[in-house]
Coordinates of C-alpha atoms and ligand atoms in Angstrom, one line a residue:
M16 CA -42.0 70.7 -79.9
S17 CA -42.6 72.4 -76.6
H18 CA -39.6 73.5 -74.6
D19 CA -39.4 75.3 -71.3
P20 CA -36.3 77.5 -71.1
N21 CA -36.1 77.2 -67.3
C22 CA -36.4 73.4 -67.3
I23 CA -33.1 71.5 -66.5
F24 CA -34.2 68.4 -68.6
C25 CA -35.1 70.6 -71.6
K26 CA -31.6 72.0 -71.3
I27 CA -30.2 68.5 -71.3
V28 CA -32.2 67.8 -74.5
A29 CA -30.9 71.0 -76.0
G30 CA -27.3 70.1 -75.1
Q31 CA -27.0 73.1 -72.9
I32 CA -26.3 71.0 -69.8
P33 CA -24.1 67.9 -70.3
S34 CA -25.4 64.4 -69.6
K35 CA -24.2 60.8 -70.0
K36 CA -26.5 59.7 -72.7
A37 CA -27.7 56.1 -72.8
Y38 CA -30.2 56.4 -75.8
E39 CA -31.5 59.0 -78.1
D40 CA -34.1 59.1 -80.9
E41 CA -36.4 61.7 -82.4
H42 CA -38.8 61.4 -79.5
L43 CA -36.9 60.3 -76.4
L44 CA -33.7 60.8 -74.6
A45 CA -32.3 58.5 -71.9
F46 CA -29.3 59.5 -69.7
H47 CA -27.7 58.3 -66.5
D48 CA -29.0 59.8 -63.3
I49 CA -26.5 62.1 -61.7
H50 CA -27.2 60.5 -58.2
P51 CA -27.8 56.9 -58.9
W52 CA -29.6 54.7 -56.4
A53 CA -28.7 51.5 -58.2
P54 CA -25.6 50.2 -60.2
V55 CA -27.5 51.2 -63.4
H56 CA -29.9 54.1 -63.0
V57 CA -31.2 55.9 -66.1
L58 CA -33.9 58.5 -66.7
I59 CA -36.1 58.1 -69.8
I60 CA -37.6 61.4 -70.9
P61 CA -39.7 62.7 -73.8
K62 CA -37.8 65.4 -75.7
Q63 CA -40.9 67.6 -75.6
H64 CA -41.6 69.3 -72.3
I65 CA -44.4 67.6 -70.4
A66 CA -44.2 68.6 -66.8
T67 CA -45.7 65.5 -65.1
H68 CA -47.2 62.1 -65.6
A69 CA -50.5 63.7 -64.6
E70 CA -50.4 65.9 -67.7
L71 CA -50.2 63.0 -70.1
G72 CA -53.3 62.9 -72.4
T73 CA -54.5 60.5 -75.0
E74 CA -52.6 62.6 -77.6
H75 CA -49.4 61.3 -75.8
A76 CA -50.4 57.6 -75.9
E77 CA -47.8 56.8 -78.5
L78 CA -45.1 58.7 -76.7
A79 CA -46.0 57.0 -73.4
G80 CA -45.8 53.7 -75.1
R81 CA -42.4 54.5 -76.5
M82 CA -41.1 55.3 -73.0
L83 CA -42.5 52.0 -71.6
L84 CA -41.0 50.0 -74.5
L85 CA -37.6 51.5 -74.3
A86 CA -37.0 50.6 -70.6
P87 CA -36.5 46.8 -71.1
R88 CA -34.6 47.3 -74.3
L89 CA -32.2 49.8 -72.7
M90 CA -31.7 47.6 -69.6
K91 CA -30.7 44.7 -71.9
E92 CA -28.3 47.0 -73.8
L93 CA -26.8 48.1 -70.5
G94 CA -26.2 44.5 -69.4
V95 CA -29.0 44.4 -66.8
G96 CA -30.2 40.8 -66.9
N97 CA -31.8 40.1 -63.6
G98 CA -34.7 42.5 -63.5
F99 CA -35.2 46.2 -63.1
R100 CA -37.4 48.7 -61.4
T101 CA -39.3 51.6 -63.1
V102 CA -40.5 54.6 -61.1
I103 CA -42.3 57.8 -62.1
N104 CA -42.6 60.4 -59.3
T105 CA -45.5 62.7 -59.8
G106 CA -46.2 66.0 -58.0
P107 CA -45.2 67.2 -54.5
D108 CA -46.6 64.2 -52.6
G109 CA -45.1 61.9 -55.3
G110 CA -41.6 63.3 -54.5
Q111 CA -41.1 64.8 -57.9
E112 CA -38.1 67.1 -58.0
V113 CA -37.7 67.8 -61.7
Y114 CA -40.9 69.0 -63.4
H115 CA -40.2 67.4 -66.8
L116 CA -41.7 63.9 -67.1
H117 CA -39.1 61.2 -66.5
M118 CA -39.1 57.5 -65.9
H119 CA -36.4 56.2 -63.5
V120 CA -35.2 52.8 -64.6
M121 CA -32.9 51.0 -62.2
G122 CA -31.1 47.7 -62.2
G123 CA -28.0 45.8 -61.4
P124 CA -27.0 43.7 -58.4
R125 CA -28.4 44.6 -55.0
P126 CA -28.0 46.1 -52.4
W127 CA -29.1 49.5 -53.8
L128 CA -28.9 52.9 -52.1
K129 CA -32.7 53.2 -52.0
G130 CA -35.7 51.0 -52.6
Ligands
LIG216 P1 -37.5 63.1 -59.3 O1 -37.5 63.1 -57.8 O2 -38.3 61.9 -59.8 O3 -38.0 64.4 -59.9 O4 -36.0 62.8 -59.7 C1 -35.2 63.7 -60.4 C2 -33.9 62.9 -60.7 O5 -33.2 63.7 -61.6 C3 -33.1 62.7 -59.5 O6 -32.8 61.3 -59.3 C4 -31.8 63.5 -59.8 O7 -30.6 62.8 -59.3 C5 -31.8 63.5 -61.3 N1 -31.1 64.7 -61.9 C6 -31.2 66.0 -61.5 N2 -30.4 66.7 -62.3 C7 -29.8 65.9 -63.1 C8 -28.8 66.0 -64.1 N3 -28.3 67.2 -64.5 N4 -28.3 64.9 -64.8 C9 -28.8 63.7 -64.5 N5 -29.7 63.5 -63.5 C10 -30.2 64.5 -62.8
LIG217 ZN1 -38.6 70.3 -69.8

């Protein structure tokens, strides 16, 4: 599984940086965002290092599907019952700050800090 030693989310996967985990399996990790915009704000990431959404290929179709399927399941587990928002920022103009693919999943009662 590809791993970038300089990547902060790879370090979270490896347990070198602490995180508040919400879900983990062989392929994926979900943890609470350190600067939440919403009452519940988790990041779903693949354990393997893929820098951006733009780098996903057909070989990642199953992994991408797993990420998409986890979001509603996790929100339900976390008690979010009135809808949620998913966001993937890609590249400089997409506002991506951490270059390890991640899906923001946000829910909980409004108002939220952003969006
Ligand atoms: P993006 O702009 O989509 O790349 O967002 C990166 C997100 O990662 C931001 O919402 C940050 O608050 C979050 N983040 C950065 N470092 C950590 C960390 N160590 N633990 C949890 N969330 C983090
Ligand atoms: Zn990484």
